[in-house]
XYZ file of C-alpha atoms in Angstrom:
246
model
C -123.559 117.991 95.035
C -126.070 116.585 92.430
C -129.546 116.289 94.008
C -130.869 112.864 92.382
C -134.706 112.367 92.566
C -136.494 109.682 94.510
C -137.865 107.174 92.107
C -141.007 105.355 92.248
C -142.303 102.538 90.197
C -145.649 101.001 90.913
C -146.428 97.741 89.542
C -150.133 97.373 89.040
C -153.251 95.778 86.670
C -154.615 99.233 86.764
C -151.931 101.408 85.801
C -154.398 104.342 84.985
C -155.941 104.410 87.957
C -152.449 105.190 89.898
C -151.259 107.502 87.270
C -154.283 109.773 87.108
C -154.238 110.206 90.980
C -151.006 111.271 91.107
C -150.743 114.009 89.234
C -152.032 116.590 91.669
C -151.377 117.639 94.902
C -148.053 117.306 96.526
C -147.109 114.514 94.668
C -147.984 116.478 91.209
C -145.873 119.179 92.600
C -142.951 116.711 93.364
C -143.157 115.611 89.793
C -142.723 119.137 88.516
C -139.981 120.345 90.863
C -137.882 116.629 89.722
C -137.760 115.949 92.762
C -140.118 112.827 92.242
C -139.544 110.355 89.268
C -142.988 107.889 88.838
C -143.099 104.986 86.522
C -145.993 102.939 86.432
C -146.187 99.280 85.411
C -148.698 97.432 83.354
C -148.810 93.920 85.441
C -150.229 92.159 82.265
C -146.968 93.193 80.159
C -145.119 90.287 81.994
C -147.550 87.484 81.656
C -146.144 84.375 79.973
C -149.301 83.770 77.710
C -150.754 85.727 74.598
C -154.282 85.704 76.680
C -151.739 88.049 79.074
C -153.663 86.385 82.194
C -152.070 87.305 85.783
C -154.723 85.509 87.993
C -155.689 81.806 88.793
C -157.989 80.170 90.799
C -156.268 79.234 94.181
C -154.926 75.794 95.054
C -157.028 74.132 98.083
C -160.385 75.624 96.323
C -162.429 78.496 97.519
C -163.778 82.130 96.199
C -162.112 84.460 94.168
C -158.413 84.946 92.210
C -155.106 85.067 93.051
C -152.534 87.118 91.275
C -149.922 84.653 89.851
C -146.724 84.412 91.166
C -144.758 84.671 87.155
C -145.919 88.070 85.816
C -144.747 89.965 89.407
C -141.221 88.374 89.485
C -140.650 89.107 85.823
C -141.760 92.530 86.400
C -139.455 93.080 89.582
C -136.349 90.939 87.618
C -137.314 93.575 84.670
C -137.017 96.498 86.242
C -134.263 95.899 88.629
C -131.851 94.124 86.387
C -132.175 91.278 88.075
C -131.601 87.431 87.553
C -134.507 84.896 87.671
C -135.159 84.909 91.810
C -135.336 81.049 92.429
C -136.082 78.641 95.876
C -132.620 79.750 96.959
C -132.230 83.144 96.524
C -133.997 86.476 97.531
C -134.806 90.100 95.815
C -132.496 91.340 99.011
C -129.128 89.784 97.819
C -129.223 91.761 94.530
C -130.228 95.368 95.687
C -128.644 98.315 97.510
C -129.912 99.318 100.628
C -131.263 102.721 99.112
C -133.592 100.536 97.260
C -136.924 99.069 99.089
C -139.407 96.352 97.259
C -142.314 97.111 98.930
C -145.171 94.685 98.693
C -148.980 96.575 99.655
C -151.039 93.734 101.580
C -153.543 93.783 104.739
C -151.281 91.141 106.120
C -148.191 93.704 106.217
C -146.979 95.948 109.019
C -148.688 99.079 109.399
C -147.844 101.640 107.491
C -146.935 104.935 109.984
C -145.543 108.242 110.213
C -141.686 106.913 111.107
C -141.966 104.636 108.073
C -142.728 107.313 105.801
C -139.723 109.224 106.641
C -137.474 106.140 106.371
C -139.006 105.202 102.724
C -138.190 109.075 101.985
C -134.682 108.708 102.653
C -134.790 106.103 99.561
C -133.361 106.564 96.292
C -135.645 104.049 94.656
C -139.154 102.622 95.680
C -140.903 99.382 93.638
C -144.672 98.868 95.114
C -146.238 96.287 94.308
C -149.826 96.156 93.992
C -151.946 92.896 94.931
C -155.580 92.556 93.760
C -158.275 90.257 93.583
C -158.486 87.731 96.614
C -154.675 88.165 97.096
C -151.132 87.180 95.663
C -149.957 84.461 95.468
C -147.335 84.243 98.863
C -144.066 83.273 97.200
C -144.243 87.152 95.915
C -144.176 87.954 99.621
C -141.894 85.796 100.794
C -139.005 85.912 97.737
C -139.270 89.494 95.999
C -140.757 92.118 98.908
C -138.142 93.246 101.020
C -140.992 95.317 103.235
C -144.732 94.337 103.717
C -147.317 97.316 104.206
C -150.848 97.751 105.479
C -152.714 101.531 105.839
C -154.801 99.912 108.311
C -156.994 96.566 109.198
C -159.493 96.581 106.653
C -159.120 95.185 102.741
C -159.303 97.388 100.022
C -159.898 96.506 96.329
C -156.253 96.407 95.231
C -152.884 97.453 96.588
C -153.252 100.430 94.189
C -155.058 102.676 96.886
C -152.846 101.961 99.604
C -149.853 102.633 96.982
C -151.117 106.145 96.715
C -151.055 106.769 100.433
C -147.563 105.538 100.598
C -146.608 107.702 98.003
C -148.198 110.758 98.778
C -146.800 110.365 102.324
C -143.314 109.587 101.257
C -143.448 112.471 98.467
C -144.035 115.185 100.896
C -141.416 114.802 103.017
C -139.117 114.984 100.577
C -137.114 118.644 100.623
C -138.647 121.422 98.844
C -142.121 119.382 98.152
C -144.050 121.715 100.497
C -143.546 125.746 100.365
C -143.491 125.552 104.165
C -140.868 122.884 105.383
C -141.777 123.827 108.495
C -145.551 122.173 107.966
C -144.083 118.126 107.902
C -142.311 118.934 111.044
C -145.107 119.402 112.994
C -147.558 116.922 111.130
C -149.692 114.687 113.258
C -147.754 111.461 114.098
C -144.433 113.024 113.432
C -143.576 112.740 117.472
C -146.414 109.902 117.797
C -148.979 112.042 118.938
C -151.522 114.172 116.889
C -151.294 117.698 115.699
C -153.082 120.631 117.804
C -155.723 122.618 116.600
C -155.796 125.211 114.005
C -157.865 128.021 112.917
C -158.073 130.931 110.277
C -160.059 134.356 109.726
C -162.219 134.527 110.766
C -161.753 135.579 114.284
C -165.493 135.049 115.282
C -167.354 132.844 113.562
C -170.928 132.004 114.664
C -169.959 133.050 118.171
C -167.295 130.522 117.936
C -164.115 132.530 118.914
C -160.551 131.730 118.073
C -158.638 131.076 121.371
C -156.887 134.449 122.632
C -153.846 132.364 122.716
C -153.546 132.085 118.783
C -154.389 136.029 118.587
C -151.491 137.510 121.572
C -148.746 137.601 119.226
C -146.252 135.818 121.856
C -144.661 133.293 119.997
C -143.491 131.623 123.031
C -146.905 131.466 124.848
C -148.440 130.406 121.608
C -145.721 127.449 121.115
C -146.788 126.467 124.695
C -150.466 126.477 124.142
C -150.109 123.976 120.983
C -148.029 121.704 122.591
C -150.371 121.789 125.152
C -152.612 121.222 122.884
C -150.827 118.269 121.333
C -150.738 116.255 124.278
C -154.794 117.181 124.827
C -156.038 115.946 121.120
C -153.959 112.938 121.646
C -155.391 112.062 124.891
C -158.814 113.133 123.785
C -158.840 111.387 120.140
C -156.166 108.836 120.039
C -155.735 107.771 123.554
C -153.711 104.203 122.024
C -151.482 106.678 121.345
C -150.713 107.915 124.365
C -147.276 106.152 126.371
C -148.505 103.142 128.620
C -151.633 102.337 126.456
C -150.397 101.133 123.510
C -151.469 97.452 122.936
């Protein structure tokens, strides 16, 4: 059986900021173990006019740009093979269902743990990175087949919540980490947070690593970090917690 790698493209105005980023950690290490194919996208490439402009002032008035509709479906069309995407028609008719156009915007669904792992099951990602004052919406509603938000707050561009998706997708993909073990028992894997951990030394400061960690029964020691699970979440992420979810 031929192992094929996951492959990301990242359409973006700043294609160096993305690339740079990504070559370390586990990503950089999913890169050189092929397990992790990245192509990044200069946005300005597919603008229509020598000046290669990809913003506009937005219809109705107000501050700031909006990232024009043209370059982003070229680019997407481009790089999928596809035909021009008209009123008609959308991205989703003309893909396979290993492939996921993800659009990066405050006003997607939020990004989380269970969406990481589906993404990693992908054989090809496209993000697509907003910037400015936003994109213009026929982007969202014609070429994304998934919307995603890290959290409710703006950044500058899609480009830094493109790196979180990445990096979260990338290391759950088999043989990214040295452990395999260490993504099963991430925080938010069972939608609670991890438990504690410590390291040598035993005593620090008077501060003492729990005699639990130190007995050498692995089956009191599983016990004590699940119990442990269940305590952090309650303690630090009570929304979490079944019943108190919004």
């Amino acid at each position: 059986m031929t192992f094929m790698a996951l492959r990301i493209d990242i359409v973006t105005a700043f294609p160096e900021l993305v690339e740079h980023a990504l070559t370390f950690s586990m990503f950089g290490r999913s890169r050189k173990r092929n397990l992790v194919e990245l192509h990044v996208h200069q946005l300005r490439d597919y603008a229509a006019d020598k000046h290669r402009t990809i913003d506009d002032t937005p219809y109705g008035g107000g501050g700031g740009m909006v990232l024009k509709a043209e370059p982003m479906f070229l680019a997407v069309e481009h790089l999928l093979g596809l035909p021009p995407i008209g009123s008609d028609d959308h991205v989703a008719r003309h893909i396979d269902p290993d492939t996921e156009v993800v659009l990066l915007s405050p006003q997607g669904e939020l990004f989380v743990q269970k969406t990481a792992v589906q993404l990693s099951l992908k054989s090809r990602l496209v993000l697509l990175c907003g910037h400015y004052k936003g994109i213009d919406e026929r982007v969202r509603e014609k070429l994304a087949t998934l919307t995603l938000s890290i959290g409710d707050y703006v950044c500058s561009g899609g480009e830094y919540p493109a790196l979180v998706v990445a990096d979260a997708v990338a290391r759950l993909i088999p043989g990214t980490l040295n452990d395999a073990e260490s993504a099963l028992t991430d925080s938010f894997t069972d939608e609670g947070l991890d438990c504690a951990a410590y390291t040598k030394p035993v005593d620090f400061r008077g501060m003492r690593v729990p005699q639990e960690l130190l007995s050498g029964n692995h089956v009191e020691i599983r016990k004590w970090r699940e119990a442990m699970k269940r305590e952090h979440t309650r303690k630090y992420r009570p929304d979490l917690v079944t019943g108190n979810k919004d």
